[in-house]
Coordinates of C-alpha atoms in Angstrom, one line a residue:
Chain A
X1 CA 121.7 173.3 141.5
X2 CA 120.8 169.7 140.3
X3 CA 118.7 171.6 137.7
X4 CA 121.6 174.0 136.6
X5 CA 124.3 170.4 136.3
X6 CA 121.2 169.0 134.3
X7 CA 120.8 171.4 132.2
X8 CA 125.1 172.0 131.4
X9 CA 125.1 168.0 130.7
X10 CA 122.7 168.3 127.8
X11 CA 124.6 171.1 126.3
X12 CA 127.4 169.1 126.4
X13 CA 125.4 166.1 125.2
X14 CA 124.0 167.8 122.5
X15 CA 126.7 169.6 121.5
X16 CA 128.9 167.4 121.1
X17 CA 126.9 165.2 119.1
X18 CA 126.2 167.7 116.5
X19 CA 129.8 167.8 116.2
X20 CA 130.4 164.3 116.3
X21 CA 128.0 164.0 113.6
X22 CA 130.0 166.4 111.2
X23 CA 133.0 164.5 111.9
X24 CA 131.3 161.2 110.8
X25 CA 130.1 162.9 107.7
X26 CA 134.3 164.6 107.0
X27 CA 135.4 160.8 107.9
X28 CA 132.7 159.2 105.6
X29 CA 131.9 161.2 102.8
X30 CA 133.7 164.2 100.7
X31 CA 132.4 167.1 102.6
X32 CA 135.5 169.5 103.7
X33 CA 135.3 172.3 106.3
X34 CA 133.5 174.6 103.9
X35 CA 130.7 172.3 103.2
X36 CA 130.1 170.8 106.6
X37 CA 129.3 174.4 107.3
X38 CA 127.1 175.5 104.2
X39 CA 125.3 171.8 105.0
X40 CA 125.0 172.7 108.7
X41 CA 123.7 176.1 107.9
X42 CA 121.3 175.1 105.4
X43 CA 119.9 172.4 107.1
X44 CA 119.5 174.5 110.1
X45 CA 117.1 176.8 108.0
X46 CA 115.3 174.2 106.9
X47 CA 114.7 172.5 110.8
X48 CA 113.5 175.7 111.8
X49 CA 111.5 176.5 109.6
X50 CA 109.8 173.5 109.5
X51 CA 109.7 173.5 113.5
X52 CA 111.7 170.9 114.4
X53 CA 114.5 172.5 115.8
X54 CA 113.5 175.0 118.8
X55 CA 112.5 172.1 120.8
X56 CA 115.9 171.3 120.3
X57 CA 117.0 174.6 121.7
X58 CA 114.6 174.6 124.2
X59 CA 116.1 171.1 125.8
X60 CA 119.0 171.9 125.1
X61 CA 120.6 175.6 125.3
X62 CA 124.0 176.6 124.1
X63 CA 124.4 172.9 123.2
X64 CA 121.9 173.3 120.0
X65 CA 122.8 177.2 119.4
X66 CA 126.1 177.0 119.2
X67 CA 126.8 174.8 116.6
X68 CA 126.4 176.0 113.1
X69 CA 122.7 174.3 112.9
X70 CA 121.3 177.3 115.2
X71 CA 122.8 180.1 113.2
X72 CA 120.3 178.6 110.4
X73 CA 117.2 178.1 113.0
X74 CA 118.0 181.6 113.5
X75 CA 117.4 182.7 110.5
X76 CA 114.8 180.8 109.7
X77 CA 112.9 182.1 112.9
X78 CA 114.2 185.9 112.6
X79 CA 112.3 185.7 108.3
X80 CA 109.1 183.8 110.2
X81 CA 108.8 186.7 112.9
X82 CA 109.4 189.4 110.2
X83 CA 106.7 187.8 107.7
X84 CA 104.3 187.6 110.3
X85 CA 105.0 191.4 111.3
X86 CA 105.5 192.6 107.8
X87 CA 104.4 190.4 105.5
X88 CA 107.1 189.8 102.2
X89 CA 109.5 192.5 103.1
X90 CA 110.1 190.4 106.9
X91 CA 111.1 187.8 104.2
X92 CA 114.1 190.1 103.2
X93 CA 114.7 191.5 106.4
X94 CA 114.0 189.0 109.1
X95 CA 117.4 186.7 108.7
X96 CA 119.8 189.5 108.9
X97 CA 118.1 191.0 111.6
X98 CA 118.0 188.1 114.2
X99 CA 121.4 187.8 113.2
X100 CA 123.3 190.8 112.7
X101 CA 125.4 190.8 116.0
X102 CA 126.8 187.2 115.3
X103 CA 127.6 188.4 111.2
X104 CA 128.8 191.6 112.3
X105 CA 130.9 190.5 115.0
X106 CA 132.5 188.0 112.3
X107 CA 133.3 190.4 109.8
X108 CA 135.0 192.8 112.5
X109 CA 136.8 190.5 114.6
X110 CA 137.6 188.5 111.9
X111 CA 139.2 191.3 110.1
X112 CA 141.1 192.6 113.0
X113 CA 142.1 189.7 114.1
X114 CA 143.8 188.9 110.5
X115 CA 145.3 192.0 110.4
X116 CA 146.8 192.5 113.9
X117 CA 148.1 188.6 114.0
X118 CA 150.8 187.6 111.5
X119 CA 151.0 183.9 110.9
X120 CA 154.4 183.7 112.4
X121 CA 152.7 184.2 115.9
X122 CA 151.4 180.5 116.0
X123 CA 152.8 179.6 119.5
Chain B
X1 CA 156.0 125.0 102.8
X2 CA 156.1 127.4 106.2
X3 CA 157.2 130.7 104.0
X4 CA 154.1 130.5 102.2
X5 CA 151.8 129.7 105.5
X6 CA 153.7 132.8 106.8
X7 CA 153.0 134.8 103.6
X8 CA 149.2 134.3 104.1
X9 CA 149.2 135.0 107.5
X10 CA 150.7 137.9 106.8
X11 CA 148.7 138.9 104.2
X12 CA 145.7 137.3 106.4
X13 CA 147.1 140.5 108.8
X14 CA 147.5 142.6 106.5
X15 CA 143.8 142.5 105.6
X16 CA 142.4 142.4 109.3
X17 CA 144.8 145.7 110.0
X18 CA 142.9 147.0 106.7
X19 CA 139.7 146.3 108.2
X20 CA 140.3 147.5 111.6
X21 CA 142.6 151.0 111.5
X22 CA 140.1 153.1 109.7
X23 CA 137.3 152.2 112.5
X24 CA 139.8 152.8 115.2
X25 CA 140.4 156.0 113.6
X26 CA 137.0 156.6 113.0
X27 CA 136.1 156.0 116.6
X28 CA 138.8 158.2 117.7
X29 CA 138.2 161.3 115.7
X30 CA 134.2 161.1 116.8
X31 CA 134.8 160.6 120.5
X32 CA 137.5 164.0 119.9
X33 CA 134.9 165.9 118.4
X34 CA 132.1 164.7 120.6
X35 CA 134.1 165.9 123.3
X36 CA 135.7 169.1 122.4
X37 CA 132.2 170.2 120.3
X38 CA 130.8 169.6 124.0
X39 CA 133.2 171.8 125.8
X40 CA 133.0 174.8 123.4
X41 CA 128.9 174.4 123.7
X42 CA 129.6 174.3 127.3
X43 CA 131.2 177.3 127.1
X44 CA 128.6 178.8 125.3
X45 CA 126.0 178.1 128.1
X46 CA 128.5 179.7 130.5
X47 CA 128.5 183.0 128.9
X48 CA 125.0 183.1 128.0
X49 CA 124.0 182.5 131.5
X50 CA 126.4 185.0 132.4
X51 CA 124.9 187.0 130.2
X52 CA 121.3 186.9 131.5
X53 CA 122.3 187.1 135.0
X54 CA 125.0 189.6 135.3
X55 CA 123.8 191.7 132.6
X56 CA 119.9 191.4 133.2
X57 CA 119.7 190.9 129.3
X58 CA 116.5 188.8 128.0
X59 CA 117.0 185.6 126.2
X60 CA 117.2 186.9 122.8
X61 CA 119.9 189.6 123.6
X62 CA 121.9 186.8 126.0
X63 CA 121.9 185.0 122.6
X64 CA 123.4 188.1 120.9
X65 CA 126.1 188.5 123.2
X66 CA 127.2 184.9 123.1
X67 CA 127.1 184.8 119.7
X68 CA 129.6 187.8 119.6
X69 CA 131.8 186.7 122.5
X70 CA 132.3 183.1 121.3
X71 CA 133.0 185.0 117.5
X72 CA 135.5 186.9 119.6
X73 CA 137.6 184.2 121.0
X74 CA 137.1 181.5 118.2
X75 CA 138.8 185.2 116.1
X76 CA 141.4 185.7 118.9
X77 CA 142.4 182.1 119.3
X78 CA 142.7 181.3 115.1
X79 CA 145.2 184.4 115.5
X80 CA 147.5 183.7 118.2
X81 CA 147.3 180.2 116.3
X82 CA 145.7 178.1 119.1
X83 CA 142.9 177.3 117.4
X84 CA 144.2 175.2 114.4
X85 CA 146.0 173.3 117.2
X86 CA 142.4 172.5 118.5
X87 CA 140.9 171.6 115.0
X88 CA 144.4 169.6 114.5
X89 CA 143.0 167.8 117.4
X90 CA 139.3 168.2 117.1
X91 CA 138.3 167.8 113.8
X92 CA 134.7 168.8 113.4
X93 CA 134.7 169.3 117.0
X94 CA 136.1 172.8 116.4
X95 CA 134.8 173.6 112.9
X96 CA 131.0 172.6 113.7
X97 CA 130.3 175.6 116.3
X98 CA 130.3 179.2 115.3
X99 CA 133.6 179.7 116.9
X100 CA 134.7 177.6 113.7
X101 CA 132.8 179.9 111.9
X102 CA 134.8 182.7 113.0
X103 CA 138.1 180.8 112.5
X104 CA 137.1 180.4 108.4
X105 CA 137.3 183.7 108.5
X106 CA 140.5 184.8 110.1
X107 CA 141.6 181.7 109.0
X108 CA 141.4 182.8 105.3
X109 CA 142.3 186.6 105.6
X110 CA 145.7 185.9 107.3
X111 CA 146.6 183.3 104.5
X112 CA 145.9 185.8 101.8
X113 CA 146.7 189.2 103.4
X114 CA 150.0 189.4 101.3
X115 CA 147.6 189.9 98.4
X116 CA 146.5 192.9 100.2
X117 CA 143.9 195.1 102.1
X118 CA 141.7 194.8 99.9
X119 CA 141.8 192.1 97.4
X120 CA 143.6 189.9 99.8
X121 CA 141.9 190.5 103.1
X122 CA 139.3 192.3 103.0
X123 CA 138.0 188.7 100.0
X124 CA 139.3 186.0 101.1
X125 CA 137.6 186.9 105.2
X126 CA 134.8 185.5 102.8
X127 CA 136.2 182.8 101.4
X128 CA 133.8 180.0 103.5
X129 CA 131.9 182.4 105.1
X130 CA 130.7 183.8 102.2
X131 CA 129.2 180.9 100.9
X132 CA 127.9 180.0 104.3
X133 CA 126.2 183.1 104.3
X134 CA 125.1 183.2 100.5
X135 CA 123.4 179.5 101.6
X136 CA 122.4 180.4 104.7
X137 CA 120.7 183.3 103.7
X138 CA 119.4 183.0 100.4
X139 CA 117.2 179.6 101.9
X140 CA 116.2 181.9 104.8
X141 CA 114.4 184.2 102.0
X142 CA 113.2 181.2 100.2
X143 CA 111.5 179.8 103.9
X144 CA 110.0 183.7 104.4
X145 CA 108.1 183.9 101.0
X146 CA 106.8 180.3 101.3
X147 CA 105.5 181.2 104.6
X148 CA 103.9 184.1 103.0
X149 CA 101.9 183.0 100.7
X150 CA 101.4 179.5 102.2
X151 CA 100.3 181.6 104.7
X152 CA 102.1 179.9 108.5

């Protein structure tokens, strides 16, 4: 039980300072929206692919998946599987893979969401 | 004599007011999206853990399904309009996870759908994403052909 509490405080932690860190950087600097997330992303490629961010994942759960930085580690570690498997081709193959349910959720979703919802709906 | 000590004091104030609201603003909007980021993570956990146990799905499928159930509801909520309450609020608290992710999306298509199914919808769902995934992506391949030929 004290392990489980633990564990949901450094997801929380974690989390939430990922966050807090792109709102320093919207506050600060000139990134928008769009390029917090094309930074976060991109970044998150490079961490994992460099190693330093599954330990991250590791001590921390949903806390480092969730934000936008573990969509990039998973990519990153879905090409480095697929290399490793299949040599070049993994290099083409490998992102998309460990992350088809997230893309493909967002393209479907997203589109039914904008279609079935009119903007007037905003409670 | 007292109307100009007044004056500087005020513009004394003035200055101090200058030098203190944007840190007071800046502390505010981090501690919002410290908190809120936090939460949604939170969240995350929940359903992945749910996940794993009810389900009996391994940690790499348990990933999966978060990923598409938190896509679901940040989708769902940017469409009943809830979710630009909570990035009113929120800030980078709501557009750093992938539920903000989702909200780009649906975000984007709804704004544009008078141009259309296709041109206006079935686009703009890509307007950020797009380029979060042309990013995203395109270094992934970069990282997979270094490793293969650096050899990791």
């Amino acid at each position: 039980m004290l392990e489980t509490i633990w564990m949901y405080l450094k997801v929380f932690v974690v989390g939430g300072i990922l966050c807090m860190i792109g709102q320093f950087l919207m506050l600060k600097t000139k990134m928008n929206a769009a390029r917090i997330l094309v930074g976060y992303v991109t970044l998150g490629v490079i961490l994992g692919a460099v190693g330093l961010y599954p330990p991250l994942v590791t001590f921390a759960g949903a806390g480092a998946t969730i934000p936008l930085l573990g969509f990039g580690n998973s990519l990153a570690k879905g090409v480095l599987e697929a290399v490793a498997e299949k040599g070049l081709l993994g290099a083409f193959t490998g992102g998309l893979t460990a992350t088809a349910a997230g893309v493909a959720a967002a393209v479907f979703f997203g589109y039914l969401f904008a279609i079935v919802c009119t903007p007037k709906m905003k409670v | 004599m007292r109307g100009s000590q007044n004056k500087q004091k005020d513009e004394r104030y003035l200055k101090l007011v200058d030098k203190l609201t944007p840190n007071s603003d800046l502390a505010k909007g981090l501690i919002r999206a410290f908190w809120v980021g936090g939460v949604i993570c939170v969240i995350g956990q929940l359903v992945n853990d749910a996940a794993k146990v009810w389900l009996a799905l391994s940690k790499d499928d348990a990933g999966m399904v978060t990923a598409v159930v938190m896509v679901f509801f940040g989708s769902l909520l940017t469409g009943i309009g809830v979710y630009d309450r909570i990035g009113k609020y929120a800030g980078a608290g709501s557009i750093v996870p992938i539920t903000g992710f989702a909200n780009s999306i649906v975000a984007s298509a709804m704004e544009f759908r008078r141009e259309g199914l296709v041109l206006g919808v079935g686009a703009k769902l890509f307007l950020i994403a797009g380029p979060v995934l042309v990013y995203g992506i395109g270094t992934s391949i970069l990282v997979g052909i270094i490793a293969f030929f650096v050899g990791v």
